[in-house]
Short mmCIF file of C-alpha atoms in Angstrom, two decimals:
data_model
loop_
_atom_site.label_atom_id
_atom_site.label_comp_id
_atom_site.label_asym_id
_atom_site.label_seq_id
_atom_site.Cartn_x
_atom_site.Cartn_y
_atom_site.Cartn_z
CA MET A 207 -42.36 -37.76 -90.32
CA SER A 208 -44.62 -39.62 -87.84
CA MET A 209 -43.63 -42.51 -85.86
CA LEU A 210 -44.18 -46.02 -86.42
CA GLY A 211 -46.70 -47.87 -84.16
CA ARG A 212 -44.43 -50.08 -82.98
CA THR A 213 -41.97 -47.74 -81.62
CA ALA A 214 -44.68 -45.46 -80.04
CA GLN A 215 -45.94 -48.69 -78.35
CA ASN A 216 -42.34 -49.55 -77.02
CA LEU A 217 -41.69 -46.01 -75.53
CA TYR A 218 -45.15 -45.73 -73.91
CA TRP A 219 -44.79 -49.08 -72.30
CA LEU A 220 -41.05 -48.76 -71.43
CA SER A 221 -42.28 -45.48 -69.44
CA ARG A 222 -45.00 -47.36 -67.86
CA TYR A 223 -42.87 -50.38 -66.87
CA VAL A 224 -40.28 -48.16 -65.15
CA GLU A 225 -43.04 -46.14 -63.02
CA ARG A 226 -44.86 -49.19 -62.31
CA ALA A 227 -41.96 -50.82 -60.66
CA GLU A 228 -41.47 -47.78 -58.52
CA ASN A 229 -44.90 -47.99 -57.66
CA MET A 230 -44.81 -51.72 -56.75
CA ALA A 231 -41.88 -50.88 -54.62
CA ARG A 232 -43.74 -47.92 -52.91
CA LEU A 233 -46.99 -50.29 -52.45
CA LEU A 234 -45.01 -53.24 -50.94
CA GLU A 235 -43.11 -50.91 -48.48
CA VAL A 236 -46.40 -49.78 -47.12
CA GLY A 237 -47.95 -53.23 -46.89
CA TYR A 238 -44.86 -54.16 -45.03
CA ARG A 239 -44.51 -51.33 -42.92
CA MET A 240 -48.44 -51.72 -41.94
CA SER A 241 -48.05 -55.26 -41.16
CA LEU A 242 -45.43 -54.22 -38.76
CA THR A 243 -47.74 -52.33 -36.98
CA SER A 244 -50.28 -55.09 -36.80
CA ARG A 245 -48.42 -58.18 -35.71
CA ARG A 246 -49.90 -57.94 -32.13
CA GLU A 247 -53.49 -58.14 -33.50
CA GLY A 248 -52.47 -60.68 -35.84
CA GLY A 249 -53.43 -58.38 -38.85
CA ALA A 250 -50.19 -58.46 -40.82
CA SER A 251 -51.53 -60.97 -43.42
CA GLU A 252 -54.59 -58.73 -44.02
CA HIS A 253 -52.40 -55.71 -44.77
CA LEU A 254 -50.62 -57.49 -47.20
CA MET A 255 -53.20 -59.02 -48.67
CA SER A 256 -54.87 -55.62 -49.15
CA MET A 257 -51.56 -54.10 -50.76
CA MET A 258 -51.72 -56.94 -53.09
CA GLN A 259 -55.16 -56.28 -53.91
CA ALA A 260 -54.61 -52.67 -54.53
CA ALA A 261 -51.98 -53.68 -56.87
CA GLU A 262 -54.48 -56.36 -58.70
CA VAL A 263 -52.02 -59.17 -58.08
CA ASP A 264 -54.12 -60.89 -55.26
CA GLU A 265 -55.59 -63.59 -57.46
CA ASP A 266 -52.10 -64.66 -59.03
CA PHE A 267 -50.59 -64.72 -55.49
CA ALA A 268 -53.64 -67.00 -54.28
CA LYS A 269 -52.91 -69.45 -57.06
CA LYS A 270 -49.49 -70.25 -55.39
CA GLY A 271 -51.46 -71.76 -52.23
CA ARG A 272 -49.08 -70.02 -49.67
CA PRO A 273 -49.63 -67.86 -46.84
CA ALA A 274 -49.48 -64.21 -46.99
CA ASP A 275 -46.15 -63.66 -44.87
CA VAL A 276 -44.05 -60.99 -45.46
CA ASP A 277 -41.26 -63.03 -47.01
CA THR A 278 -43.42 -64.87 -49.30
CA VAL A 279 -45.22 -61.39 -50.39
CA ALA A 280 -42.11 -59.63 -50.60
CA HIS A 281 -40.75 -62.61 -52.94
CA PHE A 282 -43.82 -62.51 -54.82
CA MET A 283 -43.81 -58.68 -55.45
CA MET A 284 -40.24 -58.44 -56.13
CA PHE A 285 -38.78 -61.43 -57.88
CA ASP A 286 -41.63 -63.77 -59.01
CA PRO A 287 -41.75 -64.05 -62.97
CA ALA A 288 -45.26 -65.40 -62.45
CA ASN A 289 -46.37 -61.89 -61.24
CA PRO A 290 -46.87 -59.82 -64.26
CA SER A 291 -46.35 -56.50 -62.19
CA SER A 292 -43.12 -58.00 -60.13
CA VAL A 293 -40.16 -55.63 -60.21
CA PHE A 294 -38.22 -58.24 -61.82
CA ASN A 295 -40.84 -58.60 -64.78
CA CYS A 296 -41.37 -54.58 -64.95
CA LEU A 297 -37.37 -54.05 -64.99
CA GLN A 298 -37.00 -56.66 -67.64
CA ALA A 299 -39.90 -55.33 -69.92
CA ALA A 300 -38.58 -51.86 -69.75
CA ARG A 301 -35.24 -53.01 -70.45
CA THR A 302 -36.56 -55.04 -73.27
CA ASN A 303 -38.59 -52.32 -74.92
CA ALA A 304 -35.75 -49.90 -74.52
CA ARG A 305 -33.29 -52.05 -76.49
CA THR A 306 -36.00 -52.51 -79.11
CA VAL A 307 -36.22 -48.67 -79.71
CA ARG A 308 -32.34 -48.01 -78.60
CA THR A 309 -32.22 -45.37 -81.24
CA ALA A 310 -35.38 -43.45 -80.25
CA ILE A 311 -33.86 -42.91 -76.67
CA THR A 312 -30.67 -41.15 -75.44
CA SER A 313 -27.52 -43.27 -74.31
CA ASP A 314 -28.28 -41.89 -70.82
CA MET A 315 -31.60 -43.55 -70.76
CA TRP A 316 -30.48 -46.72 -72.18
CA GLU A 317 -27.33 -46.82 -69.64
CA THR A 318 -29.51 -46.28 -66.65
CA LEU A 319 -31.85 -48.91 -67.47
CA ASN A 320 -29.44 -51.45 -68.64
CA ALA A 321 -27.15 -51.10 -65.53
CA ALA A 322 -30.10 -51.14 -63.35
CA TRP A 323 -31.38 -54.80 -64.83
CA LEU A 324 -27.73 -56.07 -64.74
CA GLN A 325 -27.55 -55.01 -61.02
CA PHE A 326 -30.95 -56.26 -60.24
CA SER A 327 -30.68 -59.74 -61.79
CA GLN A 328 -27.34 -60.34 -59.44
CA ILE A 329 -29.65 -60.25 -56.59
CA LYS A 330 -30.32 -63.32 -54.66
CA PRO A 331 -33.73 -63.36 -53.57
CA ARG A 332 -33.10 -65.17 -50.25
CA ASP A 333 -30.73 -62.73 -49.23
CA VAL A 334 -33.34 -59.88 -49.47
CA ARG A 335 -35.18 -59.66 -46.06
CA GLY A 336 -36.13 -56.96 -43.18
CA ALA A 337 -33.79 -53.97 -43.59
CA LYS A 338 -32.20 -55.43 -46.84
CA LEU A 339 -35.88 -55.39 -48.20
CA LEU A 340 -36.23 -51.73 -47.27
CA GLU A 341 -32.62 -50.90 -49.01
CA LEU A 342 -33.73 -52.71 -52.03
CA LEU A 343 -37.24 -50.92 -52.51
CA GLU A 344 -35.30 -47.60 -51.86
CA TRP A 345 -33.07 -48.44 -54.60
CA VAL A 346 -35.97 -49.19 -57.19
CA THR A 347 -37.25 -45.90 -56.42
CA HIS A 348 -34.02 -44.29 -56.86
CA LEU A 349 -33.41 -46.09 -60.02
CA SER A 350 -37.00 -44.82 -61.56
CA HIS A 351 -35.78 -41.06 -60.37
CA GLU A 352 -32.65 -41.64 -62.08
CA PHE A 353 -34.34 -42.86 -65.34
CA ARG A 354 -36.89 -39.82 -65.22
CA GLY A 355 -33.87 -37.26 -64.86
CA ALA A 356 -32.13 -38.77 -67.77
CA LEU A 357 -35.29 -38.57 -70.03
CA LEU A 358 -36.22 -35.06 -68.95
CA GLY A 359 -32.56 -34.00 -69.22
CA THR A 360 -31.62 -35.36 -72.69
CA ILE A 361 -34.62 -36.46 -74.67
CA LEU A 362 -35.84 -34.42 -77.57
CA ARG A 363 -39.44 -33.00 -77.09
CA ASP A 364 -40.98 -34.76 -79.66
CA ASP A 365 -43.81 -37.46 -80.26
CA GLY A 366 -41.40 -40.02 -78.48
CA TYR A 367 -41.30 -37.72 -75.42
CA ALA A 368 -45.30 -37.18 -75.50
CA PHE A 369 -45.86 -41.03 -75.56
CA MET A 370 -43.48 -41.56 -72.77
CA GLN A 371 -44.87 -38.90 -70.64
CA ALA A 372 -48.43 -40.01 -71.23
CA GLY A 373 -47.58 -43.48 -70.29
CA ASN A 374 -45.92 -42.46 -67.22
CA PHE A 375 -48.64 -40.25 -66.08
CA ILE A 376 -51.04 -42.71 -66.96
CA GLU A 377 -49.40 -45.54 -64.67
CA ARG A 378 -48.99 -42.99 -61.98
CA ALA A 379 -52.63 -41.86 -61.96
CA ASP A 380 -53.75 -45.45 -61.53
CA ASN A 381 -51.20 -46.01 -58.77
CA THR A 382 -52.43 -42.98 -56.64
CA ALA A 383 -56.10 -44.01 -56.98
CA ARG A 384 -54.98 -47.67 -55.77
CA ILE A 385 -52.99 -46.44 -53.01
CA LEU A 386 -55.72 -44.15 -51.54
CA ASP A 387 -58.36 -46.80 -52.19
CA MET A 388 -56.27 -49.29 -50.42
CA LYS A 389 -56.39 -47.29 -47.14
CA TYR A 390 -59.97 -45.80 -47.50
CA TYR A 391 -61.86 -48.66 -48.69
CA VAL A 392 -60.08 -52.18 -48.08
CA LEU A 393 -58.30 -50.68 -44.93
CA LEU A 394 -61.07 -48.82 -43.59
CA PRO A 395 -60.56 -48.95 -39.61
CA ARG A 396 -63.27 -49.76 -37.32
CA ALA A 397 -64.83 -46.46 -35.69
CA LYS A 398 -62.80 -47.00 -32.49
CA MET A 399 -59.71 -46.86 -34.63
CA VAL A 400 -60.59 -43.46 -36.58
CA GLY A 401 -58.07 -40.99 -35.32
CA GLY A 402 -56.06 -43.25 -33.09
CA ASP A 403 -52.32 -43.86 -33.37
CA LEU A 404 -52.64 -46.95 -35.72
CA ASP A 405 -54.91 -44.72 -37.87
CA ILE A 406 -52.75 -41.88 -37.94
CA GLN A 407 -49.50 -44.35 -38.53
CA GLN A 408 -51.36 -45.94 -41.65
CA TRP A 409 -52.46 -42.50 -43.08
CA SER A 410 -48.83 -41.46 -42.76
CA LEU A 411 -47.74 -44.48 -44.74
CA ILE A 412 -50.03 -43.82 -47.37
CA LEU A 413 -48.69 -40.43 -47.78
CA ARG A 414 -45.46 -42.17 -47.90
CA ALA A 415 -46.22 -44.17 -50.88
CA ALA A 416 -46.88 -41.04 -52.79
CA SER A 417 -43.68 -39.34 -51.69
CA ALA A 418 -46.22 -37.04 -50.23
CA HIS A 419 -45.84 -37.16 -46.37
CA LEU A 420 -43.32 -34.08 -46.28
CA SER A 421 -45.16 -31.86 -48.78
CA TYR A 422 -48.41 -32.79 -46.86
CA ARG A 423 -47.24 -30.88 -43.95
CA HIS A 424 -46.21 -27.93 -45.87
CA VAL A 425 -49.95 -27.56 -47.05
CA TYR A 426 -51.70 -28.70 -44.15
CA HIS A 427 -50.06 -27.85 -40.72
CA ASP A 428 -52.40 -30.07 -38.68
CA ARG A 429 -52.28 -33.63 -37.83
CA TYR A 430 -53.42 -36.35 -40.42
CA LYS A 431 -56.82 -36.04 -41.42
CA ALA A 432 -58.91 -38.38 -43.77
CA HIS A 433 -60.48 -35.38 -45.65
CA ASN A 434 -57.31 -33.48 -46.11
CA ILE A 435 -55.25 -36.13 -47.13
CA ALA A 436 -57.93 -37.47 -49.62
CA ASP A 437 -58.11 -33.62 -51.08
CA PHE A 438 -54.03 -33.79 -51.20
CA LEU A 439 -54.08 -36.81 -53.46
CA ILE A 440 -57.23 -36.11 -55.70
CA LEU A 441 -57.41 -32.33 -55.92
CA ARG A 442 -54.47 -30.60 -55.18
CA PRO A 443 -52.96 -29.47 -58.67
CA GLU A 444 -49.46 -28.38 -57.35
CA MET A 445 -49.04 -32.10 -55.91
CA PRO A 446 -47.25 -34.21 -58.85
CA ARG A 447 -48.91 -37.30 -57.97
CA SER A 448 -52.25 -36.12 -57.35
CA LEU A 449 -55.16 -37.38 -59.46
CA ILE A 450 -55.69 -33.82 -60.81
CA TYR A 451 -52.14 -33.07 -61.79
CA CYS A 452 -51.82 -36.39 -63.54
CA ALA A 453 -55.17 -36.00 -65.35
CA ARG A 454 -54.32 -32.36 -66.73
CA PHE A 455 -50.79 -33.78 -67.50
CA ILE A 456 -51.95 -36.84 -69.46
CA GLU A 457 -54.46 -34.47 -71.37
CA ALA A 458 -51.74 -32.19 -72.29
CA GLN A 459 -49.64 -35.05 -73.88
CA VAL A 460 -52.55 -36.44 -75.69
CA GLN A 461 -52.91 -33.01 -77.00
CA THR A 462 -49.38 -32.66 -77.89
CA LEU A 463 -49.79 -35.87 -80.16
CA GLY A 464 -52.70 -34.47 -81.73
CA GLU A 465 -51.08 -31.45 -82.64
CA PHE A 466 -47.83 -33.36 -83.98
CA TYR A 467 -49.91 -35.73 -86.20
CA GLY A 468 -52.41 -32.72 -87.13
CA LYS A 469 -55.39 -34.79 -86.06
CA GLN A 470 -57.52 -34.93 -82.99
CA GLN A 471 -58.16 -38.62 -81.94
CA VAL A 472 -60.70 -40.40 -79.64
CA CYS A 473 -58.07 -40.34 -77.19
CA ASN A 474 -58.40 -36.57 -76.95
CA GLU A 475 -61.88 -37.15 -76.00
CA ALA A 476 -60.85 -39.64 -73.32
CA ALA A 477 -58.41 -37.31 -71.60
CA ALA A 478 -60.63 -34.28 -71.68
CA SER A 479 -63.22 -36.52 -69.79
CA LEU A 480 -60.85 -37.67 -67.06
CA ARG A 481 -59.37 -34.34 -66.45
CA ALA A 482 -62.94 -32.81 -66.13
CA MET A 483 -63.98 -35.62 -63.92
CA VAL A 484 -61.57 -34.14 -61.46
CA GLU A 485 -61.82 -30.75 -61.86
CA GLY A 486 -65.68 -30.68 -61.91
CA THR A 487 -66.01 -32.02 -58.38
CA THR A 488 -65.12 -31.19 -54.51
CA MET A 489 -64.34 -33.37 -51.75
CA GLU A 490 -67.60 -32.81 -50.31
CA THR A 491 -69.27 -34.31 -53.31
CA ILE A 492 -66.90 -37.24 -53.45
CA PHE A 493 -67.43 -38.04 -50.04
CA ALA A 494 -71.11 -37.82 -50.38
CA HIS A 495 -71.26 -40.24 -53.45
CA GLY A 496 -68.54 -42.40 -51.94
CA LEU A 497 -64.64 -42.19 -52.41
CA HIS A 498 -64.38 -45.84 -53.32
CA GLU A 499 -66.99 -45.76 -56.12
CA PHE A 500 -65.27 -42.19 -57.34
CA LEU A 501 -61.77 -43.96 -57.39
CA THR A 502 -63.24 -47.09 -59.16
CA GLU A 503 -64.45 -44.83 -62.07
CA PHE A 504 -61.43 -42.89 -62.26
CA ILE A 505 -59.17 -45.94 -62.66
CA ALA A 506 -61.86 -46.99 -65.30
CA ARG A 507 -61.74 -43.90 -67.20
CA ASN A 508 -57.93 -43.64 -66.78
CA ASN A 509 -57.67 -47.11 -68.75
CA ILE A 510 -60.07 -45.70 -71.36
CA VAL A 511 -57.43 -42.96 -72.15
CA SER A 512 -54.81 -45.76 -72.13
CA SER A 513 -56.57 -48.02 -74.67
CA SER A 514 -58.08 -45.39 -76.73
CA LEU A 515 -54.48 -43.85 -77.16
CA SER A 516 -53.47 -47.46 -78.29
CA GLU A 517 -56.01 -47.54 -80.71
CA SER A 518 -55.52 -43.86 -81.84
CA TYR A 519 -51.85 -44.65 -82.63
CA ASN A 520 -52.05 -48.33 -83.64
CA PHE A 521 -50.41 -49.98 -81.05
CA HIS A 522 -51.49 -52.27 -78.29
#
């Protein structure tokens, strides 16, 4: 029996919103820690703005007409209802979607999200500063992991699972591309900084934002290098947040849906194109043509997969 478009939509976006909440927390942590490394140079605001540009919320923040200091940006990214991608909005939307499809998810998944929302809604934003902010960001990340654990451990491997996993990895692919672009394009250091302590520290933070700082060391036993880090986050298939891993996983879920419903859709071609884009290149080719240009095209193709998936299965 096929799933109704509205149910598919809610499951897809439920999963994307949980992943987005985690990703916003990770981006904010990177922006916050980078701002701490630059205060002597007066560059804290630049790093925070770069982080918001990566998250595509900088224009909404600019409408506030407020300075990009740590407290103001943290409130905007975590609690502001006017920011569509704030953790507040992501968790609220995830819970709303989960409640709408309560019978299509497991009790473990629902209880994890519901308890998290109730706990988050009790937090007073004015109390979240410094170490408290980092604790909250870590809590959001752990919440996402707990929800994923409940999903993977309890839900049926049916079309609902495929919609949720497609949503999760479409969101994750988008975030990894933006994290990498944030450093390599927006925050590209001056020549005298390349290879210096500050440059290396920033690369370390980028890897941390992708949960890759420890696994990177297992693969590359030398110090942080731009080429290796880009390779790790783009072309390493064993890295679960790399673009190639996400693209392959997305295509697999889209193929599963095609098999489940007995029909290949436009989204199958879009997902195959996304995967082929990453598989059919090398880091030398990417650098030769421009990393920023590559990442911009990847994000655009990833968005096409999302929109074509919505059209194929009648949800938006």
